[in-house]
Coordinates of C-alpha atoms (C1' of nucleotides) in Angstrom, one line a residue:
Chain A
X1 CA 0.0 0.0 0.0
X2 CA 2.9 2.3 0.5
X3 CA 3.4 2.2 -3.3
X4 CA 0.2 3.4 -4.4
X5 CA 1.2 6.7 -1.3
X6 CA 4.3 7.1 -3.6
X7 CA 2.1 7.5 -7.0
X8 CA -0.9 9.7 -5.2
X9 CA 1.8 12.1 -3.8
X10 CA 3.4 12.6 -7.6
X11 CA -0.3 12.7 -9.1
X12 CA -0.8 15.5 -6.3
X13 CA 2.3 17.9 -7.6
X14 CA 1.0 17.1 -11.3
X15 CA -1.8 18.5 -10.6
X16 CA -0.6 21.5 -8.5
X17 CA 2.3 21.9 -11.4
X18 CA -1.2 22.6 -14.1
X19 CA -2.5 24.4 -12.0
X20 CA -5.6 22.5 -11.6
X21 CA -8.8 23.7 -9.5
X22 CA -11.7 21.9 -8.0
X23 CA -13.9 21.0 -11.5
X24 CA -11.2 21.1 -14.3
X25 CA -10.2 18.2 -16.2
X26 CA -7.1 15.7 -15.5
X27 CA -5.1 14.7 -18.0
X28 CA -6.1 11.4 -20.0
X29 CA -5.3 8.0 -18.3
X30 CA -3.0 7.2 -21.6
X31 CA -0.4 10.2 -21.0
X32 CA -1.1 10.3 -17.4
X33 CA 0.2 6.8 -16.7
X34 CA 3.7 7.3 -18.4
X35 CA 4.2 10.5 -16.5
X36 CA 3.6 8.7 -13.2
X37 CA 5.9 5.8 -14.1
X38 CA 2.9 3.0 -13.9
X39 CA 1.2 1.3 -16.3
X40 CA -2.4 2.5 -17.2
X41 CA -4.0 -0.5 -15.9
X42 CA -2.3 0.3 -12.3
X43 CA -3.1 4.4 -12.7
X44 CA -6.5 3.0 -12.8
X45 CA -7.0 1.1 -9.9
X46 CA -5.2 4.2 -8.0
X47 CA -8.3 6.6 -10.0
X48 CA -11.0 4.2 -8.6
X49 CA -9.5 4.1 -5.2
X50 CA -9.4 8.1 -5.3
X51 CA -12.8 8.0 -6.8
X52 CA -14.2 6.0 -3.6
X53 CA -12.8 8.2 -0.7
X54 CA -14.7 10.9 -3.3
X55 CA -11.7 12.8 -4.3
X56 CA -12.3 12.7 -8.0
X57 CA -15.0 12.2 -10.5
X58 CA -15.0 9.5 -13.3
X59 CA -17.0 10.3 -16.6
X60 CA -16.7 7.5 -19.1
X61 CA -16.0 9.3 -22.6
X62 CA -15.1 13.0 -20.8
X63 CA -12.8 12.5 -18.6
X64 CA -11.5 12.3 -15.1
X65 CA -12.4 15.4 -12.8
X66 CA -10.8 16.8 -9.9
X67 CA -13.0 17.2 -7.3
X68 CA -11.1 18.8 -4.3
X69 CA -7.5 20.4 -4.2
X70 CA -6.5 19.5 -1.0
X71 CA -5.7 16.0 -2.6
X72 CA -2.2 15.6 -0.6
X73 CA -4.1 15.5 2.4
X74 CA -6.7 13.2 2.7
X75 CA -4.4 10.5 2.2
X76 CA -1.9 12.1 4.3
X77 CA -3.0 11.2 7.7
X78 CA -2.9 7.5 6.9
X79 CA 0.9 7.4 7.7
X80 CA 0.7 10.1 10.5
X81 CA 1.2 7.1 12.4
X82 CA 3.1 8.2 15.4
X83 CA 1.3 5.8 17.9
X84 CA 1.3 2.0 15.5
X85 CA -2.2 1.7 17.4
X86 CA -3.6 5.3 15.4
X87 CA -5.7 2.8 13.4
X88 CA -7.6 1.2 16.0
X89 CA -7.8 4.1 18.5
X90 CA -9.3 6.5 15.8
X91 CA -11.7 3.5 14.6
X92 CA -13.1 3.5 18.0
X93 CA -13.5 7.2 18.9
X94 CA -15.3 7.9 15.1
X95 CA -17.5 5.0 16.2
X96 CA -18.1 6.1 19.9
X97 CA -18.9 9.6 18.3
X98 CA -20.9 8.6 15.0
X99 CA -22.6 5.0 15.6
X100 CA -24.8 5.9 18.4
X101 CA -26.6 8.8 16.0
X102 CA -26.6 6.0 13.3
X103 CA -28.6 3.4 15.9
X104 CA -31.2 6.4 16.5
X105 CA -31.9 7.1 13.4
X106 CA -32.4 3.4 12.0
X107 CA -34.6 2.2 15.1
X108 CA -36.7 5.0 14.0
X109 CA -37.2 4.1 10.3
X110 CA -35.5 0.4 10.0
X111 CA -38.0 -1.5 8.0
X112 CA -39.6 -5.3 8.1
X113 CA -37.0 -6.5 6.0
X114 CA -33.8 -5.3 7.4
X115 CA -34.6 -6.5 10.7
X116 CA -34.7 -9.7 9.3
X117 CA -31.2 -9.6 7.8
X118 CA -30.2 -8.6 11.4
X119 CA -31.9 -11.6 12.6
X120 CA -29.6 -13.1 10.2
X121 CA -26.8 -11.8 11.2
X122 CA -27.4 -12.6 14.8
X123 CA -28.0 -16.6 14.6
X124 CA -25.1 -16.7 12.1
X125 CA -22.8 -14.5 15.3
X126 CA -24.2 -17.1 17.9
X127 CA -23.5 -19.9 15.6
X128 CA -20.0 -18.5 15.9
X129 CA -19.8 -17.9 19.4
X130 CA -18.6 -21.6 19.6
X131 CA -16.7 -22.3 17.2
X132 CA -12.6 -21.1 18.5
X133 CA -12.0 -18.7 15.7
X134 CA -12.4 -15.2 17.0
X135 CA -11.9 -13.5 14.1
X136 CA -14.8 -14.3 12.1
X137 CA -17.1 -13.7 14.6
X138 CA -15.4 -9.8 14.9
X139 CA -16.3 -9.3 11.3
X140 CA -19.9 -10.7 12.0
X141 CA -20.3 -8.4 14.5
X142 CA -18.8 -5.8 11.9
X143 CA -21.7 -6.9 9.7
X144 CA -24.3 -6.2 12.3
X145 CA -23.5 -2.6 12.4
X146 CA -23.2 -2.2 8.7
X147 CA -26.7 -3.6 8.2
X148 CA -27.7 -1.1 11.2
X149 CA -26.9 1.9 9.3
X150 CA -28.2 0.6 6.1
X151 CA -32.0 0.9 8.3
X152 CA -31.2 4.2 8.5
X153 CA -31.8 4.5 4.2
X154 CA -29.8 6.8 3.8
X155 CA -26.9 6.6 1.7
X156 CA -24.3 8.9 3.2
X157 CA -25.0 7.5 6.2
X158 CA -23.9 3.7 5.2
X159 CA -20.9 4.9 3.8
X160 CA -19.9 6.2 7.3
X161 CA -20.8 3.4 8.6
X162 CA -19.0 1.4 5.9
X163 CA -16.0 3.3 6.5
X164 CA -15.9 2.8 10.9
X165 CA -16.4 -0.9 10.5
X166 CA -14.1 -1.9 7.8
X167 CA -11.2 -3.2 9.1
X168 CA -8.1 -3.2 6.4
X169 CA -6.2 -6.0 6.7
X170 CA -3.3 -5.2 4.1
X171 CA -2.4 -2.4 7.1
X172 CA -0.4 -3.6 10.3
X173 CA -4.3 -3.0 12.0
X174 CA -4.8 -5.1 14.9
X175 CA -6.7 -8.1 15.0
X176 CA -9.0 -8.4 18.5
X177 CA -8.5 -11.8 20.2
X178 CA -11.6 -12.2 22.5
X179 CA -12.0 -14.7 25.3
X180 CA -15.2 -17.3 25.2
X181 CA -16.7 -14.8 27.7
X182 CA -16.3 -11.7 26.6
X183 CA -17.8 -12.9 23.1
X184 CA -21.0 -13.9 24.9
X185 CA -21.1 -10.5 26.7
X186 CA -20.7 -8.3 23.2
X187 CA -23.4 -10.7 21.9
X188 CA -25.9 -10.1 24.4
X189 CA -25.9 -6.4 23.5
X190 CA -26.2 -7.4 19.9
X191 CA -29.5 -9.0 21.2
X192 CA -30.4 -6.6 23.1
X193 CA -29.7 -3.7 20.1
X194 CA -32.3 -6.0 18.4
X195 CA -35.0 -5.9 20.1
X196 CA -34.5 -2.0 20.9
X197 CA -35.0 -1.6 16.9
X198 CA -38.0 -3.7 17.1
X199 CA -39.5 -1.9 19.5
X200 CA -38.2 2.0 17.7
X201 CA -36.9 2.8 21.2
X202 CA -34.1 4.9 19.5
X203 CA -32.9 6.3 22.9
X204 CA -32.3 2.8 24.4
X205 CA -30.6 1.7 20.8
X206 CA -28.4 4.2 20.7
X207 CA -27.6 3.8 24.7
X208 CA -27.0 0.4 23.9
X209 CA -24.6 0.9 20.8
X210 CA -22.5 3.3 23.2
X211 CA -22.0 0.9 25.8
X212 CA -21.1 -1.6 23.4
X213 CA -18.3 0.0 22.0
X214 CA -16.8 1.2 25.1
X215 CA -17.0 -1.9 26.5
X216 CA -15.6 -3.8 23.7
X217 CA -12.7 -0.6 23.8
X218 CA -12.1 -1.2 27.4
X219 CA -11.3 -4.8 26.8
X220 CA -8.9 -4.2 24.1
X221 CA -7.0 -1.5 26.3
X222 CA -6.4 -4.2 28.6
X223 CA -5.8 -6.9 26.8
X224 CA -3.7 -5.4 24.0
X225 CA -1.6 -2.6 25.6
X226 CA -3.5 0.1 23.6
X227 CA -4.4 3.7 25.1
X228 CA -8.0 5.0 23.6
X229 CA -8.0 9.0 23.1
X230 CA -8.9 10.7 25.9
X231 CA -12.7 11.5 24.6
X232 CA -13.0 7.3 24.6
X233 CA -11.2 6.9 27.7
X234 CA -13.3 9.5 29.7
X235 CA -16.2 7.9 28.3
X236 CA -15.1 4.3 29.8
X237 CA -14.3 5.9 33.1
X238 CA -17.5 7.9 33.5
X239 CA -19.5 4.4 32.3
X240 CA -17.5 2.0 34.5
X241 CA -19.5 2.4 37.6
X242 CA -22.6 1.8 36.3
X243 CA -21.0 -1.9 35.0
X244 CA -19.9 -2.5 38.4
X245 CA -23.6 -3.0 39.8
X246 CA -24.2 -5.2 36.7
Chain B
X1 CA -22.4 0.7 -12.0
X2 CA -25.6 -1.6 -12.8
X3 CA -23.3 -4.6 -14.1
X4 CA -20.8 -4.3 -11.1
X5 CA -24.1 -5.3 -8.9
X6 CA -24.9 -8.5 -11.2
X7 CA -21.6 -9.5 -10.9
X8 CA -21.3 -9.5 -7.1
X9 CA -25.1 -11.1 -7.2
X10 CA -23.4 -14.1 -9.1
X11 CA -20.7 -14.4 -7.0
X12 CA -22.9 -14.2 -4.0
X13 CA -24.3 -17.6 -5.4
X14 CA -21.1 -19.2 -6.1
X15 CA -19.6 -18.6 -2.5
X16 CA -22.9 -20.0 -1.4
X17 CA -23.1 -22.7 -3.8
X18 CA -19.2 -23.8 -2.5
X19 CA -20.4 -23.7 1.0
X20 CA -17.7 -21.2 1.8
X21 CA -18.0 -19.6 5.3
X22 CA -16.2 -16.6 6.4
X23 CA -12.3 -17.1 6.6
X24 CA -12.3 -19.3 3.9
X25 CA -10.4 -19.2 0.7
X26 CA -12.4 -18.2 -2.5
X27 CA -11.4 -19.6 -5.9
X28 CA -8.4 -18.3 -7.7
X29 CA -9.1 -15.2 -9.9
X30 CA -7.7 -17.0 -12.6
X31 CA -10.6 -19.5 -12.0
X32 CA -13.2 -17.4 -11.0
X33 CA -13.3 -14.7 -13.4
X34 CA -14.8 -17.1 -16.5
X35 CA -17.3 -18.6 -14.4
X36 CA -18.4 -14.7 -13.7
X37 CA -17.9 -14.2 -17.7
X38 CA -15.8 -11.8 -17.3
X39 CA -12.0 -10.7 -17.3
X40 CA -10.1 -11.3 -14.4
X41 CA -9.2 -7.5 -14.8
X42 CA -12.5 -6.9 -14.5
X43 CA -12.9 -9.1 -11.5
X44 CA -10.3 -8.1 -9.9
X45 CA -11.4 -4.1 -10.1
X46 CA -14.3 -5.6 -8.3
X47 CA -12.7 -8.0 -6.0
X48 CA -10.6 -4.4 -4.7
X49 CA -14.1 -2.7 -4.2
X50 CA -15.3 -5.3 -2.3
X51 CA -12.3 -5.2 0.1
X52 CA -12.2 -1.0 0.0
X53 CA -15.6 -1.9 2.3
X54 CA -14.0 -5.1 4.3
X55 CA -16.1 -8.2 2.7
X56 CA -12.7 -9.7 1.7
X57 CA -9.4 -10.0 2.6
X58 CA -6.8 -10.2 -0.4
X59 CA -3.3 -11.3 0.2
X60 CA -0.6 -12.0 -2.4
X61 CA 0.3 -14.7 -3.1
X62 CA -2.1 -16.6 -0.7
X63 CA -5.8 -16.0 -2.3
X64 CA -8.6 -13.9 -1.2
X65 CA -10.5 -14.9 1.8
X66 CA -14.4 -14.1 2.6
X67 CA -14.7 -11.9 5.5
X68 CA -18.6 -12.1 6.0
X69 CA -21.3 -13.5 4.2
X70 CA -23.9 -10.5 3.8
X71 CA -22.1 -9.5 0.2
X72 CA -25.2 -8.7 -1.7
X73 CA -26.9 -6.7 0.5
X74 CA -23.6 -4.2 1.2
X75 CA -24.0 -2.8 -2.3
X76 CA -27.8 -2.6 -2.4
X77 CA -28.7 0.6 -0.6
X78 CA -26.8 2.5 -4.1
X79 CA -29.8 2.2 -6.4
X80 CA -33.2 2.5 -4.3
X81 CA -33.1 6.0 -5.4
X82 CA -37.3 6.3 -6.3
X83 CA -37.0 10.5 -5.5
X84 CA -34.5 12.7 -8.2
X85 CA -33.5 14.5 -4.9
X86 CA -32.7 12.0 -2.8
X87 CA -29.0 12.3 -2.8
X88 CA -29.2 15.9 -1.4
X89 CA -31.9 14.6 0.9
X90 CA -29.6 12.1 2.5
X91 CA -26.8 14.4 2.4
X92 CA -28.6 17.3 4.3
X93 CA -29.6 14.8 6.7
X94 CA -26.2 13.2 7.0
X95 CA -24.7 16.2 7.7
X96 CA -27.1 17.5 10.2
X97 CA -26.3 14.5 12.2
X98 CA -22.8 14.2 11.7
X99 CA -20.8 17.5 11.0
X100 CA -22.2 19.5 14.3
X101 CA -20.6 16.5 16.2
X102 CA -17.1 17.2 14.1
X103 CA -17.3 20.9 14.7
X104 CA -17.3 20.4 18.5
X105 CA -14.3 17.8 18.1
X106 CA -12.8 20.0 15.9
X107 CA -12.8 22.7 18.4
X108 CA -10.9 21.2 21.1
X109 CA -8.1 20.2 19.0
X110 CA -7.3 21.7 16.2
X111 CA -3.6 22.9 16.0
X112 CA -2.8 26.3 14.3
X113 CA -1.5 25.0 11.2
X114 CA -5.1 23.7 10.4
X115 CA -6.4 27.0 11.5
X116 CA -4.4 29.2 8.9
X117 CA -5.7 26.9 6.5
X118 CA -9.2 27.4 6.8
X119 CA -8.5 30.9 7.1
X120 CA -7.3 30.9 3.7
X121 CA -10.1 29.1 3.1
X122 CA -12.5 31.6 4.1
X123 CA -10.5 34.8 2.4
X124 CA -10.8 32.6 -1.0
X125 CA -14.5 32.1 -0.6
X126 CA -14.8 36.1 0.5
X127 CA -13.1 36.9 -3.3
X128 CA -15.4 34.3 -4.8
X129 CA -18.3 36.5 -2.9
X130 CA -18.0 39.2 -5.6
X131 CA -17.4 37.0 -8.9
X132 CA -20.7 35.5 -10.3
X133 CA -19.6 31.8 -10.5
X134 CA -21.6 30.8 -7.4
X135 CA -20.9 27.2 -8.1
X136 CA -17.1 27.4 -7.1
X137 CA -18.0 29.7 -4.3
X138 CA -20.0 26.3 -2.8
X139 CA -17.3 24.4 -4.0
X140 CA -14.9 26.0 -1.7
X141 CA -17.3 26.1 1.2
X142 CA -17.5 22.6 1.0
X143 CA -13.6 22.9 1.6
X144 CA -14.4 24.9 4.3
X145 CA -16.2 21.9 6.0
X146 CA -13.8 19.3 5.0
X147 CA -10.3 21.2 6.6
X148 CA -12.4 21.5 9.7
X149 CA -12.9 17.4 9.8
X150 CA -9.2 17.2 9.4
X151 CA -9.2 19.9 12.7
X152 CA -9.9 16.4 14.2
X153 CA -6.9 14.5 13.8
X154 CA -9.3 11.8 12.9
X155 CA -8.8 9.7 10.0
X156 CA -12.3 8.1 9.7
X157 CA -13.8 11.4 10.7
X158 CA -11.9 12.9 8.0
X159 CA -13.3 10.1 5.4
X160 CA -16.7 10.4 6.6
X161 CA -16.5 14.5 6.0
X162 CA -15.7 13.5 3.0
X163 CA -18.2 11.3 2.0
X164 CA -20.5 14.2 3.2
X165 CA -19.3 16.9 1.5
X166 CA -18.7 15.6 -1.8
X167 CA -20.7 16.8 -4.8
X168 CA -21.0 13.6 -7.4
X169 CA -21.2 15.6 -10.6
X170 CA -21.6 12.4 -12.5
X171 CA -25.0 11.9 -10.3
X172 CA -28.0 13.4 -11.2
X173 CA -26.6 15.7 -8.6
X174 CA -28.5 19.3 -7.9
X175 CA -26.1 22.4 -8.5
X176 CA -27.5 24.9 -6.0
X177 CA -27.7 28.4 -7.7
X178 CA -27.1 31.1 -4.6
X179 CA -27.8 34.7 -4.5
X180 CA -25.5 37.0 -3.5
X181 CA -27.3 38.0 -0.5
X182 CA -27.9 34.5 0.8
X183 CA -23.5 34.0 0.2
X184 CA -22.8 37.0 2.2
X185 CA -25.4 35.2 4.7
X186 CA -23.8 32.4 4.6
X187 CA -20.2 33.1 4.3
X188 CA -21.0 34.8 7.9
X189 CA -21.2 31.9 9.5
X190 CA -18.0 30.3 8.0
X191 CA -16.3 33.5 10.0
X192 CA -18.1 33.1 13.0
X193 CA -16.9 29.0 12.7
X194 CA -13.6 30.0 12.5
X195 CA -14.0 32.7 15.8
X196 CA -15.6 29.5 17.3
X197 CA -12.8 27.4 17.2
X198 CA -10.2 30.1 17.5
X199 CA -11.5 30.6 21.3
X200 CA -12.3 26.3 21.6
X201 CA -15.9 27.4 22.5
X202 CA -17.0 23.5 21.3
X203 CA -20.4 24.3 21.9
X204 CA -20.8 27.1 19.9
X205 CA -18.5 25.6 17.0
X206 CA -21.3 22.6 17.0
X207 CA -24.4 24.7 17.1
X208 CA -23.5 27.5 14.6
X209 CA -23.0 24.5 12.2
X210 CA -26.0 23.4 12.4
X211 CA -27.9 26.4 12.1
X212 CA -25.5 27.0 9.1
X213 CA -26.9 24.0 7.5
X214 CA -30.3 24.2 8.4
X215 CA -30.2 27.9 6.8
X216 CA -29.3 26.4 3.7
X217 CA -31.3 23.4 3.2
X218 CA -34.4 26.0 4.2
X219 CA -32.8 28.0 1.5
X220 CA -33.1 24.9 -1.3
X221 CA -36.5 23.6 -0.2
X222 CA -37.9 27.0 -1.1
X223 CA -36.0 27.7 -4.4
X224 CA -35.2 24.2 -5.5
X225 CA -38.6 22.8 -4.8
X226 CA -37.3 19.7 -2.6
X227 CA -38.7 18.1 0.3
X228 CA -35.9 17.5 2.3
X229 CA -36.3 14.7 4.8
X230 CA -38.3 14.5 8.0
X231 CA -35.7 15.1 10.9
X232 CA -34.2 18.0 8.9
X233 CA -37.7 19.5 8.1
X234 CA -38.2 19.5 11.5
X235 CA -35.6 21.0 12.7
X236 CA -35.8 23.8 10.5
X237 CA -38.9 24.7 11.8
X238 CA -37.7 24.5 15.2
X239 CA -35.2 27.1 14.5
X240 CA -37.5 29.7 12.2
X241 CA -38.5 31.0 15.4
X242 CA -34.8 31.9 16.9
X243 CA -34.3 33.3 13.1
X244 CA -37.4 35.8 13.5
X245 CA -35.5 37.3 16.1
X246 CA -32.1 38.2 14.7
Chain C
dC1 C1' 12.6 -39.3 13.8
dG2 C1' 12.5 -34.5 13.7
dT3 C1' 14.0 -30.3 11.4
dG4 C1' 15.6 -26.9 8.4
dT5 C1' 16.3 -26.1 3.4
dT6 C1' 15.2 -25.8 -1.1
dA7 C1' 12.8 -26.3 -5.7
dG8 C1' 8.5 -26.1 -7.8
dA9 C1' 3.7 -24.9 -8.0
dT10 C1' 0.1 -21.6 -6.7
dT11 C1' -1.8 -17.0 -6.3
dG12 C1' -2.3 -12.1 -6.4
dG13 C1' 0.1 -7.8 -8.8
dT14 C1' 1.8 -5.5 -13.0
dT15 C1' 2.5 -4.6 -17.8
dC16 C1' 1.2 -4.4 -22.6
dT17 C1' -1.7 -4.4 -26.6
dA18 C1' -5.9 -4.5 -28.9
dC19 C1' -10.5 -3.4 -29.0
dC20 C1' -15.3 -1.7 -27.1
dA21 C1' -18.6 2.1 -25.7
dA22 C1' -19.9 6.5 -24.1
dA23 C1' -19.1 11.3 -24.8
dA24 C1' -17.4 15.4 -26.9
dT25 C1' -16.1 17.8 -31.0
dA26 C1' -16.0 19.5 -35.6
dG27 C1' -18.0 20.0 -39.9
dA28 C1' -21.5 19.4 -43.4
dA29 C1' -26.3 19.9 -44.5
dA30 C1' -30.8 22.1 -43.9
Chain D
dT1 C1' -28.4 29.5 -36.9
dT2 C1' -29.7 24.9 -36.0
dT3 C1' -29.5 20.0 -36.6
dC4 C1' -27.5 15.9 -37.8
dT5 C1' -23.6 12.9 -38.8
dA6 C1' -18.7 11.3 -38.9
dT7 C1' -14.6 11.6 -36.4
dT8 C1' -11.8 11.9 -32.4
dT9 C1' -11.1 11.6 -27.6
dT10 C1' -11.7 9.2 -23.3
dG11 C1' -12.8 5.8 -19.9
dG12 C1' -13.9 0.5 -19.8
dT13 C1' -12.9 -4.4 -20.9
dA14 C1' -10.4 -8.4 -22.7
dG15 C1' -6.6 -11.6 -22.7
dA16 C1' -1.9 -13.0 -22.6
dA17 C1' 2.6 -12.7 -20.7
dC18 C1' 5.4 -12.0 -16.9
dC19 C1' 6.8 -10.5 -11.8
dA20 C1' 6.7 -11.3 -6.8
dA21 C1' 5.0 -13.0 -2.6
dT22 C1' 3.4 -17.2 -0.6
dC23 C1' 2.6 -21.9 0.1
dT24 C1' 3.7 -26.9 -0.5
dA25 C1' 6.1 -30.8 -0.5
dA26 C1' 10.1 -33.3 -1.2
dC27 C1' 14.7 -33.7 0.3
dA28 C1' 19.0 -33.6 3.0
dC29 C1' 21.0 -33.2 7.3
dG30 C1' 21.6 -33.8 12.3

DNA sequence: CGTGTTAGATTGGTTCTACCAAAATAGAAA
DNA sequence: TTTCTATTTTGGTAGAACCAATCTAACACG
């Protein structure tokens, strides 16, 4: 991944050397790709990937648009990696900030249908739950989410969501290692996140989706040596007492 | 982006057809891509799109391994589009939700650098005040909005401002047409942002954000003719009344 | 018997060339 | 001037060849 960093950084003074403002035109893949040292085939999967964080505008037939200027710096902060845990501590603040509004909003308008799929997605996590490999059921629970914000029906919103609970491998991101016990706690909240969207108690969902991740961010500060920003770490401190009589 | 979403609907069937369960290897693009009908270049384009939102897990020289089995239904939400407008529905609601929640983040930790930049921010969108090309002017407001995610040291808050504040040209998207009173208007609050987060009043930073973008989605429900969505229509006329007064 | 090494096969990544399809452009015809 | 058509430009797809990381299994050594 460090290659494509290299490519996006010389794309970025090309474009600064033209001259180029939010709206104009980039130069054609075919000259483009020589003048970055790739092959057009390569330059293109680098387009798409800008095209997906929104950064530039694909028209088959016209062209390839710019859409913002400050190119350099949206991909910039994914090696202002000081702390090798940035990944995982930033994953769980945005969620801690963002996912409760997201469980709100979908209890309110989550349709027939999509509670079904969570259904799903539940038996399929308890299914899991005893079975030894950790690791799927993490990206099951990652599903649950995704199909949480997809209740909400509104696009922008699933595309956060997308975002907070995609977990990139292909970086050094940490991969959670949960005891028997602690799966079968996180899972009860899944259940009980259910049943609050059944209901359309949006308060208690979004309560619930809080707690979760601040438990599940507590446990991995113990267990994995990692520090959670201070917003997440108040949080957990503030919450803890209430777990104690629990 | 129609065939993309038959594609992934056939693959859906062959990873079900195989049995294959999360964590397990999927055939070899070589393989695959035939029984898809298409190239593997093609395949793989989508086999990266699929892992840009975490459904697989490609390593080199290994295979690519299936991280959940909800596939189908993480590309669905793209097309349900019935109303013309509602991309800037979703987006006006989106960023009601989200982007006061940034602001007040924002606020508390922004460093100086990040300051002077939407500061030149703001004195470009002051000259594009008095030129007539109102669509740049909203270009570079939207600029405005995504420096002050990156005021967040937050990676995924930064991705998820930008999700939000991207205009998708190639979309049936609405270009909003401003007059020059209602950019002076709203160029106002950009200043009175920036004085917000100058003095780390986190409060204020939050709720002049949202009044900025409840202003203007009042602004395009009454020239543009769209309904925007329920919690933002709401909200809107919960404000009117604090308006009145000023 | 166990263990480390190495050669070959497997798999994703890149390059190259040719061609297809949508879009923009220029020029002829009305 | 307007409208239509042919041409050019541009992104999209196809397929073959090759590179590089990984895995596998056979082998040699202690």
């Amino acid at each position: 991944m460090r290659k494509e960093r290299i490519i996006v950084d010389r794309l970025s003074e090309i474009i600064s050397d033209l001259g180029l403002q939010p709206g104009d035109r980039l130069p054609a893949e075919r000259n483009l790709a020589p003048d970055l040292g790739v092959s057009r085939n390569t330059l293109r999967n680098i387009l798409r990937m800008l095209e997906a964080r929104g950064l530039v505008n694909i028209r088959k037939g016209s062209g390839t648009y710019l859409r913002t200027r400050f190119m350099g710096a949206a991909i910039e902060p994914l090696e202002q990696r000081h702390n090798p845990h940035k990944l995982i501590v930033d994953r769980f603040e945005a969620a801690y900030l963002l996912l409760p509004l997201v469980a709100e909003q979908s209890a309110l308008r989550i349709g027939e249908r999509q509670l079904a799929d969570l259904q799903k997605c539940n038996v399929a996590l308890s299914r899991g739950l005893f079975s030894e490999e950790s690791e799927k059921v993490w990206s099951e629970s990652l599903s649950f989410f995704r199909l949480l914000g997809m209740g909400t029906g509104n696009e922008f919103i699933v595309r956060t969501v997308e975002q907070v609970c995609t977990i990139d491998i292909s970086a050094d991101e940490l991969v959670v290692k949960l005891s028997r016990r602690e799966r079968e706690k996180l899972f009860a909240y899944h259940v009980k996140i259910l049943h609050a969207l059944r209901v359309r108690d949006a308060e208690e969902a979004a309560w619930l989706t809080q707690d979760y991740l601040l438990h599940l961010a507590k446990y991995i500060e113990e267990h994995e040596q990692v520090r959670m920003s201070d917003l997440v770490f108040r949080a957990i401190r503030e919450r803890e007492g209430e777990w104690e009589g629990s």
